[in-house]
Amino acid sequence: GAVVSQHPSWVICKSGTSVKIECRSLDFQATTMFWYRQFPKQSLMLMATSNEGSKATYEQGVEKDKFLINHASLTLSTLTVTSAHPEDSSFYICSASSSTSGRAYLQFFGPGTRLTVL
Amino acid sequence: SQKIEQNSEALNIQEGKTATLTCNYTNYSPAYLQWYRQDPGRGPVFLLLIRENEKEKRKERLKVTFDTTLKQSLFHITASQPADSATYLCALGSGNTGKLIFGQGTTLQVKP
């Protein structure tokens, strides 16, 4: 149980284009989803927290107009990188948790999406 | 500001030995601490959680200690195997938001 998928697993795009990454909880209802970014040999940096049906809460320094997050259902959240530039190239990872399980502190991570912007 | 430190140098040990990884933190009072395993190009996988009022937790060959006075957690893998080779991340959490702050991870290499 507690499987989280991400799609695509990797994507290459041209500078200036937008890229959408999907995060799905396959066997549980995710009341909260988190989006992280990880650069090589560095830690996971939280970008934003999204609760189903409400606006995402962004961490300091993360541009909400550049990284659009939608959490329209209890099983799907999307991250759209708008007008991507080479410096946005990174490994994007989502995680999901469920407050209804009584274990909201447990996050289940997706396999990640490698974004390369040319 | 909150800071989490894990040994950035890779840890190389011989198969069968016990691996010990360290996680230190400052300017933070976590309600719980978690350890994750991350393989290259993959998302983290949850291993263990220990709460602030717990001193030690065990799961099979894994053991975690948590010293809130020293602001330190130790993560042990006994009878290590080459399959244990990976990067291990510690993460701190508090409150009801579920937000986690991650350390940079320590890479463990177990040699046969």
Tab-separated table of C-alpha atoms in Angstrom:
chain	number	residue	atom	x	y	z
A	1	GLY	CA	0.000	0.000	0.000
A	2	ALA	CA	0.814	3.725	-0.014
A	3	VAL	CA	2.113	3.920	-3.554
A	4	VAL	CA	2.774	7.259	-5.182
A	5	SER	CA	3.507	7.595	-8.882
A	6	GLN	CA	4.899	10.460	-10.932
A	7	HIS	CA	4.657	11.124	-14.613
A	8	PRO	CA	6.744	11.623	-16.594
A	9	SER	CA	9.833	10.053	-15.056
A	10	TRP	CA	12.003	12.300	-17.152
A	11	VAL	CA	11.433	15.175	-19.553
A	12	ILE	CA	13.608	17.322	-21.775
A	13	CYS	CA	12.227	20.633	-22.966
A	14	LYS	CA	13.341	23.809	-24.658
A	15	SER	CA	13.895	26.999	-22.730
A	16	GLY	CA	10.730	29.084	-22.515
A	17	THR	CA	8.295	26.195	-22.669
A	18	SER	CA	6.095	24.907	-19.842
A	19	VAL	CA	6.229	21.431	-18.372
A	20	LYS	CA	3.578	19.659	-16.302
A	21	ILE	CA	4.441	16.929	-13.818
A	22	GLU	CA	1.740	14.705	-12.344
A	23	CYS	CA	1.778	13.117	-8.908
A	24	ARG	CA	-0.770	10.423	-8.086
A	25	SER	CA	-1.524	8.478	-4.933
A	26	LEU	CA	-2.583	5.087	-6.245
A	27	ASP	CA	-4.088	3.356	-3.256
A	28	PHE	CA	-4.954	6.019	-0.703
A	29	GLN	CA	-6.486	9.448	-0.503
A	30	ALA	CA	-3.826	12.104	-0.142
A	31	THR	CA	-5.164	15.046	1.803
A	32	THR	CA	-1.784	16.725	1.531
A	33	MET	CA	0.861	16.611	-1.167
A	34	PHE	CA	4.317	18.081	-1.036
A	35	TRP	CA	6.596	19.099	-3.880
A	36	TYR	CA	10.364	19.000	-3.503
A	37	ARG	CA	13.310	19.848	-5.692
A	38	GLN	CA	16.662	18.140	-5.403
A	39	PHE	CA	19.902	19.213	-7.051
A	40	PRO	CA	22.765	16.711	-7.467
A	41	LYS	CA	24.291	15.626	-4.174
A	42	GLN	CA	22.049	18.010	-2.274
A	43	SER	CA	19.119	17.599	0.038
A	44	LEU	CA	15.454	17.667	-0.821
A	45	MET	CA	14.210	21.240	-0.665
A	46	LEU	CA	10.529	21.699	-0.018
A	47	MET	CA	8.933	23.934	-2.618
A	48	ALA	CA	5.298	23.913	-1.596
A	49	THR	CA	2.585	22.135	0.336
A	50	SER	CA	-0.807	21.583	-1.201
A	51	ASN	CA	-4.023	20.498	0.436
A	52	GLU	CA	-6.820	19.110	-1.663
A	53	GLY	CA	-9.166	21.798	-2.836
A	54	SER	CA	-7.174	24.761	-1.588
A	55	LYS	CA	-4.310	26.904	-2.783
A	56	ALA	CA	-0.791	25.677	-2.300
A	57	THR	CA	1.458	27.173	0.357
A	58	TYR	CA	4.843	28.034	-1.097
A	59	GLU	CA	8.134	28.088	0.768
A	60	GLN	CA	10.094	31.289	0.962
A	61	GLY	CA	11.964	32.014	-2.251
A	62	VAL	CA	9.789	29.795	-4.446
A	63	GLU	CA	7.958	31.741	-7.151
A	64	LYS	CA	4.327	30.711	-7.133
A	65	ASP	CA	3.734	32.146	-10.607
A	66	LYS	CA	6.546	30.051	-12.010
A	67	PHE	CA	5.737	26.808	-10.233
A	68	LEU	CA	1.987	26.333	-10.513
A	69	ILE	CA	0.554	23.675	-8.247
A	70	ASN	CA	-2.905	22.205	-8.520
A	71	HIS	CA	-4.369	19.651	-6.128
A	72	ALA	CA	-7.815	19.165	-7.573
A	73	SER	CA	-8.539	15.727	-6.189
A	74	LEU	CA	-7.480	13.468	-3.341
A	75	THR	CA	-5.363	11.385	-5.691
A	76	LEU	CA	-3.795	13.903	-8.051
A	77	SER	CA	-1.569	16.943	-7.781
A	78	THR	CA	0.227	18.633	-10.638
A	79	LEU	CA	3.265	20.888	-10.772
A	80	THR	CA	3.653	23.065	-13.851
A	81	VAL	CA	7.002	24.721	-14.442
A	82	THR	CA	6.167	27.736	-16.568
A	83	SER	CA	8.619	29.361	-18.971
A	84	ALA	CA	11.292	26.894	-17.957
A	85	HIS	CA	14.945	27.900	-18.069
A	86	PRO	CA	18.125	25.829	-17.771
A	87	GLU	CA	18.443	26.736	-14.085
A	88	ASP	CA	15.128	24.964	-13.479
A	89	SER	CA	16.741	21.684	-14.481
A	90	SER	CA	16.503	19.474	-11.431
A	91	PHE	CA	14.965	16.363	-9.913
A	92	TYR	CA	11.405	17.072	-8.817
A	93	ILE	CA	9.870	14.750	-6.236
A	94	CYS	CA	6.371	14.710	-4.825
A	95	SER	CA	5.125	13.081	-1.671
A	96	ALA	CA	1.689	12.425	-0.272
A	97	SER	CA	0.240	12.033	3.174
A	98	SER	CA	-3.181	11.346	4.582
A	99	SER	CA	-4.591	13.070	7.641
A	100	THR	CA	-7.455	10.584	7.712
A	101	SER	CA	-5.072	7.712	8.350
A	102	GLY	CA	-4.090	9.135	11.714
A	103	ARG	CA	-0.521	9.231	10.512
A	104	ALA	CA	-0.285	12.610	8.820
A	105	TYR	CA	3.394	12.733	9.699
A	106	LEU	CA	4.167	9.933	7.240
A	107	GLN	CA	4.983	11.012	3.708
A	108	PHE	CA	5.092	8.551	0.834
A	109	PHE	CA	7.336	9.660	-1.962
A	110	GLY	CA	7.020	9.336	-5.698
A	111	PRO	CA	9.919	8.101	-7.833
A	112	GLY	CA	10.779	11.609	-9.018
A	113	THR	CA	10.872	13.416	-12.349
A	114	ARG	CA	14.128	14.461	-13.948
A	115	LEU	CA	13.656	17.777	-15.781
A	116	THR	CA	16.281	18.977	-18.225
A	117	VAL	CA	15.794	22.367	-19.849
A	118	LEU	CA	17.933	23.019	-22.906
B	1	SER	CA	18.113	29.392	11.151
B	2	GLN	CA	17.302	25.707	11.307
B	3	LYS	CA	20.175	23.504	10.284
B	4	ILE	CA	20.526	19.765	9.827
B	5	GLU	CA	23.925	18.198	9.340
B	6	GLN	CA	24.742	14.758	8.105
B	7	ASN	CA	28.225	13.591	7.329
B	8	SER	CA	28.708	14.631	3.718
B	9	GLU	CA	31.593	12.243	3.255
B	10	ALA	CA	30.706	8.784	2.039
B	11	LEU	CA	30.874	5.989	4.570
B	12	ASN	CA	32.663	2.872	3.338
B	13	ILE	CA	32.414	-0.292	5.385
B	14	GLN	CA	32.956	-3.988	4.982
B	15	GLU	CA	30.049	-6.370	4.601
B	16	GLY	CA	28.901	-7.753	7.937
B	17	LYS	CA	29.995	-4.710	9.937
B	18	THR	CA	27.691	-2.197	11.594
B	19	ALA	CA	27.204	1.101	9.799
B	20	THR	CA	26.532	4.146	11.969
B	21	LEU	CA	25.262	7.374	10.441
B	22	THR	CA	24.872	10.659	12.296
B	23	CYS	CA	22.302	13.413	12.059
B	24	ASN	CA	22.817	16.615	14.051
B	25	TYR	CA	20.519	19.594	14.144
B	26	THR	CA	20.462	23.115	15.552
B	27	ASN	CA	17.854	25.806	16.140
B	28	TYR	CA	15.033	23.320	15.995
B	29	SER	CA	12.856	21.329	18.359
B	30	PRO	CA	11.424	18.494	16.291
B	31	ALA	CA	8.486	16.452	17.464
B	32	TYR	CA	9.826	13.514	15.490
B	33	LEU	CA	12.709	12.474	13.311
B	34	GLN	CA	12.593	10.172	10.317
B	35	TRP	CA	15.184	8.250	8.349
B	36	TYR	CA	14.849	7.566	4.627
B	37	ARG	CA	16.793	5.611	2.080
B	38	GLN	CA	17.335	7.073	-1.375
B	39	ASP	CA	18.802	5.222	-4.320
B	40	PRO	CA	20.254	7.156	-7.299
B	41	GLY	CA	17.552	8.686	-9.466
B	42	ARG	CA	14.771	7.529	-7.154
B	43	GLY	CA	12.531	9.063	-4.522
B	44	PRO	CA	13.200	8.510	-0.804
B	45	VAL	CA	11.802	5.432	0.903
B	46	PHE	CA	10.677	5.679	4.529
B	47	LEU	CA	12.596	3.519	6.992
B	48	LEU	CA	11.971	4.558	10.587
B	49	LEU	CA	10.368	7.279	12.664
B	50	ILE	CA	11.296	8.155	16.229
B	51	ARG	CA	9.450	10.649	18.386
B	52	GLU	CA	10.946	13.215	20.738
B	53	ASN	CA	9.948	11.209	23.801
B	54	GLU	CA	11.548	8.014	22.502
B	55	LYS	CA	15.191	7.115	22.984
B	56	GLU	CA	15.503	4.180	20.618
B	57	LYS	CA	13.610	2.398	17.869
B	58	ARG	CA	14.407	-0.859	16.128
B	59	LYS	CA	13.254	-2.527	12.960
B	60	GLU	CA	14.946	-5.719	11.864
B	61	ARG	CA	18.627	-4.782	11.272
B	62	LEU	CA	17.965	-1.062	11.757
B	63	LYS	CA	18.241	0.910	14.957
B	64	VAL	CA	17.689	4.614	15.529
B	65	THR	CA	18.488	6.636	18.617
B	66	PHE	CA	17.305	10.139	19.370
B	67	ASP	CA	18.965	12.425	21.923
B	68	THR	CA	17.101	15.723	22.170
B	69	THR	CA	19.682	17.075	24.615
B	70	LEU	CA	22.550	16.533	22.216
B	71	LYS	CA	20.228	17.313	19.274
B	72	GLN	CA	21.440	14.207	17.553
B	73	SER	CA	20.150	11.004	16.022
B	74	LEU	CA	22.218	7.946	15.218
B	75	PHE	CA	21.158	5.430	12.594
B	76	HIS	CA	22.659	1.946	12.746
B	77	ILE	CA	22.548	-0.872	10.226
B	78	THR	CA	23.828	-4.115	11.710
B	79	ALA	CA	25.213	-7.006	9.658
B	80	SER	CA	25.435	-4.676	6.680
B	81	GLN	CA	25.080	-6.026	3.163
B	82	PRO	CA	26.097	-4.624	-0.238
B	83	ALA	CA	22.369	-4.135	-0.925
B	84	ASP	CA	22.335	-1.577	1.897
B	85	SER	CA	24.512	0.720	-0.231
B	86	ALA	CA	22.504	3.912	-0.780
B	87	THR	CA	22.141	7.459	0.479
B	88	TYR	CA	20.425	7.800	3.833
B	89	LEU	CA	18.542	10.972	4.683
B	90	CYS	CA	17.349	12.186	8.042
B	91	ALA	CA	14.346	14.470	8.220
B	92	LEU	CA	12.856	16.464	11.071
B	93	GLY	CA	9.216	17.291	11.543
B	94	SER	CA	6.998	19.073	14.032
B	95	GLY	CA	3.465	20.314	14.397
B	96	ASN	CA	0.472	19.189	12.430
B	97	THR	CA	1.504	20.333	8.968
B	98	GLY	CA	3.526	17.239	8.270
B	99	LYS	CA	6.301	19.362	6.790
B	100	LEU	CA	9.754	17.814	6.878
B	101	ILE	CA	13.199	19.389	6.785
B	102	PHE	CA	15.797	17.096	5.229
B	103	GLY	CA	19.504	16.732	5.806
B	104	GLN	CA	21.768	16.447	2.780
B	105	GLY	CA	22.211	12.718	3.269
B	106	THR	CA	25.135	10.376	3.803
B	107	THR	CA	26.126	7.869	1.156
B	108	LEU	CA	26.876	4.409	2.474
B	109	GLN	CA	28.937	1.948	0.478
B	110	VAL	CA	29.087	-1.618	1.756
B	111	LYS	CA	31.862	-3.634	0.173
B	112	PRO	CA	31.641	-7.433	-0.157
